[in-house]
Tab-separated table of C-alpha atoms in Angstrom:
chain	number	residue	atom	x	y	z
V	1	UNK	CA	0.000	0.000	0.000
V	2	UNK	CA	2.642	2.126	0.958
V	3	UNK	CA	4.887	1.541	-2.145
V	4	UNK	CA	1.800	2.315	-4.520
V	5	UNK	CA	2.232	5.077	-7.087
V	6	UNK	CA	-0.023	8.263	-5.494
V	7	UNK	CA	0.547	10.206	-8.654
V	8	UNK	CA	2.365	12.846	-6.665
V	9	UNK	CA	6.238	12.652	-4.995
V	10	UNK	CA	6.096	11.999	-1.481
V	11	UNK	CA	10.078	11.105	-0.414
V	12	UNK	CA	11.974	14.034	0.724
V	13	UNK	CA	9.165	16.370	1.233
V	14	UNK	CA	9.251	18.607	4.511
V	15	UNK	CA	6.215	19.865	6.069
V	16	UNK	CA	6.653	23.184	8.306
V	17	UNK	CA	3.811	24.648	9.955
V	18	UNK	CA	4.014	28.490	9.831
V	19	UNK	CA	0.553	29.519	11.954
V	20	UNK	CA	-0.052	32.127	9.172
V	21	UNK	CA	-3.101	32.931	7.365
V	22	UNK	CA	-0.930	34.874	4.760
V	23	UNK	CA	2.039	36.947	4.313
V	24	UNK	CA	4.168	33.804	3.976
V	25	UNK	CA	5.500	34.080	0.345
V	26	UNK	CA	8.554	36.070	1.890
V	27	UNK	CA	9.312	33.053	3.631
V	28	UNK	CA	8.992	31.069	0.764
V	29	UNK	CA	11.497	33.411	-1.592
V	30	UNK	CA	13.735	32.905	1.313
V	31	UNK	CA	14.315	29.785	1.476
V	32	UNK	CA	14.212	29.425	-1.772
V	33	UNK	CA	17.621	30.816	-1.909
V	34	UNK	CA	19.175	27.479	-0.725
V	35	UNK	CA	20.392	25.541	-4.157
V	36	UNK	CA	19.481	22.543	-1.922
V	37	UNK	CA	15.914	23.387	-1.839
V	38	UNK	CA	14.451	21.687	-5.126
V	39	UNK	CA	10.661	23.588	-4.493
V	40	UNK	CA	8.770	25.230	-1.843
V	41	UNK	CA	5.119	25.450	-1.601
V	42	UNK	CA	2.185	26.340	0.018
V	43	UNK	CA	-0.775	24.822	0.831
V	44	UNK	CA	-3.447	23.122	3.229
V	45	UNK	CA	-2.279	19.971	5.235
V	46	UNK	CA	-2.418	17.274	3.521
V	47	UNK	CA	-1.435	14.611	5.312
V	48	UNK	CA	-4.442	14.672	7.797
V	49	UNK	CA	-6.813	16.236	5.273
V	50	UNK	CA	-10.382	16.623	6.665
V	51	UNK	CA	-10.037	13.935	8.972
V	52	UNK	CA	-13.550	14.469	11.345
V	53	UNK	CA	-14.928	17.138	9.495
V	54	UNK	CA	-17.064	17.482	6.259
V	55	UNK	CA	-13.947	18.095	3.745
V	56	UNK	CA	-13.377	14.711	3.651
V	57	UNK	CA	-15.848	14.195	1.291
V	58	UNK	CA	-15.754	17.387	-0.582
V	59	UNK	CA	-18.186	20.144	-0.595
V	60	UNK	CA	-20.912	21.104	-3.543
V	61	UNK	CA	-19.338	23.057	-6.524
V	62	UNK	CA	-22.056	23.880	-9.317
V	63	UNK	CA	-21.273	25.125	-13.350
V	64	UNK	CA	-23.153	25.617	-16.116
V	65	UNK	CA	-23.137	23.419	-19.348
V	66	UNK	CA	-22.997	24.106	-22.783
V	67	UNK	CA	-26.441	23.818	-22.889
V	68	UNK	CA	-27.181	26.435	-19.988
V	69	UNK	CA	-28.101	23.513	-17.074
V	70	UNK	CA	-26.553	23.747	-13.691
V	71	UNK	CA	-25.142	21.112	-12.713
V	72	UNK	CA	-23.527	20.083	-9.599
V	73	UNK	CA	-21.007	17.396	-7.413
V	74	UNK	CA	-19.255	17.376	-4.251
V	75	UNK	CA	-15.445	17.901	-4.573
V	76	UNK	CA	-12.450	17.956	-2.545
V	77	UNK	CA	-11.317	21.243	-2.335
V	78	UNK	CA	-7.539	22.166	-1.561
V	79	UNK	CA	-6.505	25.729	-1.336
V	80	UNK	CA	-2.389	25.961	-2.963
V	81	UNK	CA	-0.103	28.540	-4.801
V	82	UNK	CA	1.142	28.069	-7.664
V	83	UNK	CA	3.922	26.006	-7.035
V	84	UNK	CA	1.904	23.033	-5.923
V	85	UNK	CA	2.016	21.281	-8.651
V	86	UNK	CA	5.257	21.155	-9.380
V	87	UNK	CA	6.593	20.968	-5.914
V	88	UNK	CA	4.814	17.412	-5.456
V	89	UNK	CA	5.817	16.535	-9.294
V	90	UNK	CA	2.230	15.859	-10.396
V	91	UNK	CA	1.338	15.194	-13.852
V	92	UNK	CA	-0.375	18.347	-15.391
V	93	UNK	CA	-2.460	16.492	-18.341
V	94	UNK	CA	-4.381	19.623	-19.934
V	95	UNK	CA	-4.030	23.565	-19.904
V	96	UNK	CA	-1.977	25.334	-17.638
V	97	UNK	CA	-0.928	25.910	-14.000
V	98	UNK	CA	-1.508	28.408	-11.972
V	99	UNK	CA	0.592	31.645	-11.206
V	100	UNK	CA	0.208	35.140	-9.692
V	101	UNK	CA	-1.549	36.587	-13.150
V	102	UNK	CA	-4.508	35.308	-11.462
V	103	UNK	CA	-6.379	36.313	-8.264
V	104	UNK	CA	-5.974	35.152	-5.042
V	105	UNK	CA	-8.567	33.978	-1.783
V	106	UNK	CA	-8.561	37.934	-0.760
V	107	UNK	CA	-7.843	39.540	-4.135
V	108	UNK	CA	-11.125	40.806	-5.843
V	109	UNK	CA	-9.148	42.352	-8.688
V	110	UNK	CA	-8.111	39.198	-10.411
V	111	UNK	CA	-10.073	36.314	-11.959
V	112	UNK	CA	-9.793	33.727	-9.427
V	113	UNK	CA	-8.872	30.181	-10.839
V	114	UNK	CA	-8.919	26.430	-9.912
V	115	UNK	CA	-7.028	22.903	-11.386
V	116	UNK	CA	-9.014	19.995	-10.923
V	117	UNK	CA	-7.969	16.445	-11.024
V	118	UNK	CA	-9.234	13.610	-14.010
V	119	UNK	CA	-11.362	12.368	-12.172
V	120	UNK	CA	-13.460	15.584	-11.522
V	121	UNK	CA	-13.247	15.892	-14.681
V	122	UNK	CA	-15.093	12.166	-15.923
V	123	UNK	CA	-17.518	13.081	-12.677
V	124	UNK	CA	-18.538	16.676	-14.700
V	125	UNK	CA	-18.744	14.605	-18.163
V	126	UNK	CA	-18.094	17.595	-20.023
V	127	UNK	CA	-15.605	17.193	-23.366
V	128	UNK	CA	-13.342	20.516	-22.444
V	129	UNK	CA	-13.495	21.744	-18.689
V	130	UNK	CA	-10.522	24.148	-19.430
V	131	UNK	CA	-11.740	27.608	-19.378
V	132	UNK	CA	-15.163	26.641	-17.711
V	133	UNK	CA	-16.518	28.392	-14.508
V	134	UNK	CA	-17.096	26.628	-11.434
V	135	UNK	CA	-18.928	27.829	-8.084
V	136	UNK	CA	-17.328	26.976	-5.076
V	137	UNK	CA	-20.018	26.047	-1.598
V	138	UNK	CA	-19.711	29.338	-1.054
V	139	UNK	CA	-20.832	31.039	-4.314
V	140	UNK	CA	-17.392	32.190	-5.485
V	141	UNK	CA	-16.764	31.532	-9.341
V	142	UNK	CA	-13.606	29.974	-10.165
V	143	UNK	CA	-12.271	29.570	-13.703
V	144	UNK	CA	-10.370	25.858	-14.499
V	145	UNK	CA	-7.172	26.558	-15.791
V	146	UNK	CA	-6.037	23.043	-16.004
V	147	UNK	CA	-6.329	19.524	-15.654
V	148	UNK	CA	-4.032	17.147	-13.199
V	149	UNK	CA	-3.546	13.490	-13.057
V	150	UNK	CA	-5.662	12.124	-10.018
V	151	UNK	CA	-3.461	11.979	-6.771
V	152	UNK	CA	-4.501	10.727	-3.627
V	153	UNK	CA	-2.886	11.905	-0.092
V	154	UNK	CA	-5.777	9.958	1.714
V	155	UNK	CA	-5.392	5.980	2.613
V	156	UNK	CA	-5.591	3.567	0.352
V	157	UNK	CA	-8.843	2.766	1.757
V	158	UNK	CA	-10.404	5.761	0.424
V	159	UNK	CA	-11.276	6.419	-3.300
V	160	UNK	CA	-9.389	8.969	-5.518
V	161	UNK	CA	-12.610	11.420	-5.101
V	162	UNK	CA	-13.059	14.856	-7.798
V	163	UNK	CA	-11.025	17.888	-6.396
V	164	UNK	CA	-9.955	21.125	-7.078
V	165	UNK	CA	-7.295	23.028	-6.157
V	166	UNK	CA	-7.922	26.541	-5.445
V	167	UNK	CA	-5.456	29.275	-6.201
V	168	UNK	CA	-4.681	30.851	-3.216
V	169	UNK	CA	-0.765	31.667	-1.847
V	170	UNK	CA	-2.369	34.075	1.311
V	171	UNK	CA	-4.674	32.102	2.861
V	172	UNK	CA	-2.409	28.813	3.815
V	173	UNK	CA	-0.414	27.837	6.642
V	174	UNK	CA	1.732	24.740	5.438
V	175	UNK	CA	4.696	25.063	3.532
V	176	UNK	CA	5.839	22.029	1.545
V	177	UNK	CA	9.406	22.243	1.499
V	178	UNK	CA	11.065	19.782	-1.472
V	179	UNK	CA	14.506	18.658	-0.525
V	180	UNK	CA	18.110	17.245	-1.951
V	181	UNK	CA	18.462	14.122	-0.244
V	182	UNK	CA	22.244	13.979	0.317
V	183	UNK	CA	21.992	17.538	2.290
V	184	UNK	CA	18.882	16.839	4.316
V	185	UNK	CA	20.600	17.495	7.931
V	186	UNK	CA	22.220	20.621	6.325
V	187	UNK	CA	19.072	21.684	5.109
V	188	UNK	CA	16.829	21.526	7.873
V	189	UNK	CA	19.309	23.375	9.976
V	190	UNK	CA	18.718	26.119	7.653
V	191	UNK	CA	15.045	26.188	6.942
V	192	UNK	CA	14.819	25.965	11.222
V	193	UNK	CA	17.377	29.344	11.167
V	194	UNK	CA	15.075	31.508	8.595
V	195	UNK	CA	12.053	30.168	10.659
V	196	UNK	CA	13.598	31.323	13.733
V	197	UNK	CA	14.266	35.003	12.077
V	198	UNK	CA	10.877	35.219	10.581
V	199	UNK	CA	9.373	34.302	14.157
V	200	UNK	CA	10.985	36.697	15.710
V	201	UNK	CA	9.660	39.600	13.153
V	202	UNK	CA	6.524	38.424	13.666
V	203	UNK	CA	4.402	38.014	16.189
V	204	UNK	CA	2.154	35.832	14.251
V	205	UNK	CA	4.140	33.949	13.283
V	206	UNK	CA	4.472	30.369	15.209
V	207	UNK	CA	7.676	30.217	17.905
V	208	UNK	CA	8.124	26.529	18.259
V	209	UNK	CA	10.011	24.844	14.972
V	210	UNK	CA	8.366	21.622	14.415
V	211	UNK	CA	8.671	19.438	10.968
V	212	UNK	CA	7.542	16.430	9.386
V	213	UNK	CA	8.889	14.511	6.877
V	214	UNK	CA	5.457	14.224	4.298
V	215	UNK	CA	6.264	10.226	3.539
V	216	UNK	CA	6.115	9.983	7.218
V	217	UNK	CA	2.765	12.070	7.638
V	218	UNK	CA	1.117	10.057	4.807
V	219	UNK	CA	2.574	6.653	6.585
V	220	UNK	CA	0.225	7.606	10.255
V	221	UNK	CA	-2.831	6.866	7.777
V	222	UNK	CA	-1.946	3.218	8.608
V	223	UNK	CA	-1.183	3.151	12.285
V	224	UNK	CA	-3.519	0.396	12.319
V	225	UNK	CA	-2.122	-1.401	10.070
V	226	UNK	CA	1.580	-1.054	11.450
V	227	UNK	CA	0.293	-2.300	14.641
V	228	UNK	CA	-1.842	-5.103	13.409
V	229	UNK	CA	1.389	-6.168	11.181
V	230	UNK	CA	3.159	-6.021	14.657
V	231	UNK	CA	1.095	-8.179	16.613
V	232	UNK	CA	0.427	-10.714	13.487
V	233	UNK	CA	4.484	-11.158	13.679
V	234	UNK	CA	4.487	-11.811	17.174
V	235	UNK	CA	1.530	-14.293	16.866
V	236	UNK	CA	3.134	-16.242	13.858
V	237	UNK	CA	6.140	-16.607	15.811
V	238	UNK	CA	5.013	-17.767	18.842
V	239	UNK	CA	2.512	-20.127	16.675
V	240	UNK	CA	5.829	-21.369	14.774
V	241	UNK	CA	7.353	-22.221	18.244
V	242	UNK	CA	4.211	-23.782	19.796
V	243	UNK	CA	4.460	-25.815	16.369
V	244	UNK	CA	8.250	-26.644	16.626
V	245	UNK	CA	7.634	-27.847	20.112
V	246	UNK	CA	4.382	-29.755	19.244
V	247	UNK	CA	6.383	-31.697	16.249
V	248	UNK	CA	9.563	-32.146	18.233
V	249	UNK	CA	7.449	-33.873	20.989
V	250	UNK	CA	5.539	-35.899	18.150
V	251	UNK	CA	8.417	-37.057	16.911
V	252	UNK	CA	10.089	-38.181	20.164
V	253	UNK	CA	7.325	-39.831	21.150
V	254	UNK	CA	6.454	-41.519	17.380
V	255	UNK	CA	10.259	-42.712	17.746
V	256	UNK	CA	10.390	-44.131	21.149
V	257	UNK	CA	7.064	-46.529	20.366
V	258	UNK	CA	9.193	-47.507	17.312
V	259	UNK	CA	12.494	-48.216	18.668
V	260	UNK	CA	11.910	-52.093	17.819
V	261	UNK	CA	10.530	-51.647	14.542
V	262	UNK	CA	13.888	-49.303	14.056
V	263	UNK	CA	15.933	-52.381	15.250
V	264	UNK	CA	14.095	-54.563	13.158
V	265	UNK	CA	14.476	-52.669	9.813
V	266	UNK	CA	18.673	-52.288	10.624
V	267	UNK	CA	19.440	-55.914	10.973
V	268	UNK	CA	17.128	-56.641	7.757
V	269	UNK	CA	19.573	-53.829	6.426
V	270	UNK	CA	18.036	-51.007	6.278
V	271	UNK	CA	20.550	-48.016	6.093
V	272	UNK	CA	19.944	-45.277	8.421
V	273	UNK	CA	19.104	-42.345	5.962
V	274	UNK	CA	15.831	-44.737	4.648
V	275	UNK	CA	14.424	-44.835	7.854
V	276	UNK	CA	14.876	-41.037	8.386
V	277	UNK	CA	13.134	-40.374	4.772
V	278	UNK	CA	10.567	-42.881	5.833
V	279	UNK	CA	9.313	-40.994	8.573
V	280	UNK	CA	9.631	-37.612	6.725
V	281	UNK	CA	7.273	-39.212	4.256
V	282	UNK	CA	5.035	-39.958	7.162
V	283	UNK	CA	5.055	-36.216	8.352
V	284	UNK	CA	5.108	-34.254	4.760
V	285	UNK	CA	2.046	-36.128	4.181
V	286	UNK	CA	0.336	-34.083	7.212
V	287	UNK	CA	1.871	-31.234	6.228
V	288	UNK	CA	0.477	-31.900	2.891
V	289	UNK	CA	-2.971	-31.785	4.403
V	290	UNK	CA	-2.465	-28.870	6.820
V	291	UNK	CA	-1.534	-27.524	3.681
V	292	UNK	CA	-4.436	-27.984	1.576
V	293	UNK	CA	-6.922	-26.866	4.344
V	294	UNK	CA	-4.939	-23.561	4.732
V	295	UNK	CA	-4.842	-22.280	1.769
V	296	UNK	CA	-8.842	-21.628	1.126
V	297	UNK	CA	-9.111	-20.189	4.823
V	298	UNK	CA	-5.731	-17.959	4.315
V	299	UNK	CA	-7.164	-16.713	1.060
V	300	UNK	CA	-9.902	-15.639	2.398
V	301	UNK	CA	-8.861	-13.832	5.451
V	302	UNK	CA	-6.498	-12.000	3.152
V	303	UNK	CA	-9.264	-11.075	0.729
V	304	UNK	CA	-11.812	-10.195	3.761
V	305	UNK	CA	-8.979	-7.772	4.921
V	306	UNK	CA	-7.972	-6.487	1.876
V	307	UNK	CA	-11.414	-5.739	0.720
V	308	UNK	CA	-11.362	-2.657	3.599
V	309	UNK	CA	-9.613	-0.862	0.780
V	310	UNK	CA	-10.286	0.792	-2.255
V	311	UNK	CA	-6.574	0.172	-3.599
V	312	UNK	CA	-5.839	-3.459	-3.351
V	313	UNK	CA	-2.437	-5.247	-3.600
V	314	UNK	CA	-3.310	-8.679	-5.366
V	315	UNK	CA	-2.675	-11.729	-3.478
V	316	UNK	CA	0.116	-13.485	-4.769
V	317	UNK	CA	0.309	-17.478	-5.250
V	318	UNK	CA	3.907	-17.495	-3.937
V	319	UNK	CA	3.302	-16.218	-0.873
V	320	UNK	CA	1.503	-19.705	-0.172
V	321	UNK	CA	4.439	-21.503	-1.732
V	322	UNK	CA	6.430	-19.681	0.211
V	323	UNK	CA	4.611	-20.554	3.244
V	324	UNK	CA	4.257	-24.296	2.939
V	325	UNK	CA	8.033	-24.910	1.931
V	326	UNK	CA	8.606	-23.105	4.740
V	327	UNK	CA	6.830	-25.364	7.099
V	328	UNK	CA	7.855	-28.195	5.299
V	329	UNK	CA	11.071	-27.260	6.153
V	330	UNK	CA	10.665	-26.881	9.713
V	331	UNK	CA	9.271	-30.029	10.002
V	332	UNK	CA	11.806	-32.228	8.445
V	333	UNK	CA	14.366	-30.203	10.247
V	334	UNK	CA	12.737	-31.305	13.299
V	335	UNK	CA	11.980	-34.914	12.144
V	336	UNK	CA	16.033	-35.300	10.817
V	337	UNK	CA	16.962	-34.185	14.188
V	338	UNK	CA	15.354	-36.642	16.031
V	339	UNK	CA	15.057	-39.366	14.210
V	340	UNK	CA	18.400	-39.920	13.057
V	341	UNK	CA	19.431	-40.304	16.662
V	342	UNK	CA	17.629	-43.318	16.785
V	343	UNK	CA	18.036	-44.704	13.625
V	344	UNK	CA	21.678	-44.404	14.476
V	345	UNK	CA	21.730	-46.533	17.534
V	346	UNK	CA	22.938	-49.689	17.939
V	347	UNK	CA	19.751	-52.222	16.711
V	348	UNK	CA	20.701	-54.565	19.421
V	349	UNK	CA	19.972	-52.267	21.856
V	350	UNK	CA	16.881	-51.316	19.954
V	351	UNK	CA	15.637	-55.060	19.759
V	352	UNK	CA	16.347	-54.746	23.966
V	353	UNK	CA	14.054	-52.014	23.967
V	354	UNK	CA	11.156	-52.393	26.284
């Protein structure tokens, strides 16, 4: 889930919360001085986005069609500069991005202007959305510039839903902060030195320095996960023991009622090694079985989880291979070990066995 392609770069993004409503694009030029700052932008938080509140799921945005019908679906809306786009390396697939020509959240003067993602755009099943007007919840007109490739900063459990992103550089308080990998200790020193000079300037602005690496923001949408993977570990390996031991005593036991038979198969020549592979024969056979049953119940607990998503891994046929050789090779390391002991021992003292 993790490794799945978002349609936006999310490795050696930093996330700095500024606590300003606007005025933060001098912050921004600054720190885009630093050669080893790829991109800076601004924009709402992402990783977190709407979480408990009705953004979530978007809000109503209306147009007009060609043929002068209103029209309407919910959207995601994200407010952004300019830089947004590029800063996250998403996919611009028609018309243009957007820039200071246009207006802002606060600025009246300017036409105010949105990018939407694809699949807004096969929701409002119009041929050509570039240069059509939008309303936002709130009645404001915004004019589509362009046209993204979806993205998806929720979990994989959520679909990619229609969204917009709204020009608007004054009225966001995250700054997306893009990176060289090689420098990254260098480079947060500096970003946390402008911060501190800007914070002391203003007394809006935030005090504390606090960052977040965006991979690891997007990553918290699967606590759950991370902690069900945790205790699934420590389950299977304590079942693998419990196993081990359960096998081990099998074994011994299985052995012991057959010392005489043992005996009985050495003088009649029987080498060692084929009385070992008999009774791995006897075991693989079980494990065979076990086998068989597992697989149907271990497909579908995997499916059953897997369905809780809306982005689904598929469930590869290896990963039961992989599963039963690896039991099957437990067990025969546990049946070798303690049946070659006795296959080993003298067969008189076998046939004296009582």
């Amino acid at each position: 889930m993790q490794n799945k392609d978002m349609g936006l770069d999310k490795e050696n993004i930093v996330t700095v919360y500024t606590s300003l409503w606007y005025n933060v694009g001098e912050f921004k030029q600054e720190l885009l001085r630093n050669p080893d700052i790829k991109g800076v932008s601004m924009s709402t938080d992402l990783g977190n986005f709407g979480e408990g509140t009705s953004f979530k799921d978007g809000s109503k945005v209306e147009w007009t069609d060609v043929d002068g019908r209103t029209d309407s679906l919910r959207m995601v809306q994200l407010w952004a500069d300019g830089d947004f786009v590029k800063t996250f390396g998403m996919e611009l697939v028609k018309g243009k991005l957007m820039d200071s020509d246009f207006g802002g959240y606060w600025d009246s003067s300017k036409e105010k202007t949105t990018v939407i993602n694809e699949t807004a755009w096969r929701a409002m099943k119009v041929a050509d959305p570039i240069g059509m007007e939008i309303r936002s919840e709130w009645g404001i007109p915004l004019r589509i510039v362009g046209v993204v490739k979806d993205f998806n900063f929720q979990s994989m459990r959520e679909q990619i839903k229609p969204a917009y992103i709204w020009y608007s550089p004054e009225a966001v308080q995250y700054l997306y902060i893009k990176i060289v990998p090689e420098r990254r200790q260098q480079t947060l020193a500096f970003i946390k030195e402008k911060f501190e000079e800007f914070a002391k300037r203003d007394d809006a602005f935030i005090k504390d320095f606090s960052y977040q690496f965006f991979s690891d923001k997007l990553n918290q949408n699967y606590a759950r996960e991370h902690q069900q993977g945790r205790m699934l570990l420590f389950f299977t390996v304590l079942a693998i023991v419990i196993a081990v031991m359960g096998v081990f005593g099998l074994v011994a036991l299985s052995t012991e009622q057959r010392t005489k038979e043992i005996g009985i198969r050495k003088v009649n020549g029987a080498h060692s090694d084929r009385i070992v592979r008999m009774f791995c024969r006897e075991y693989l056979v079980w494990v065979g079985i076990a086998f068989v049953v597992a697989c149907p119940v271990g497909y579908w607990l995997m499916s059953n989880w897997l369905s809780e998503f809306a982005y689904q891994t598929p469930i590869s046929w290896w990963l039961f291979l992989l599963a039963g050789l690896l039991t099957a090779a437990i067990t025969l390391l546990t049946v070798v070990g303690q049946t070659w002991r006795k296959a080993s021992q003298n067969p008189v003292e076998s046939l004296r066995y009582e």
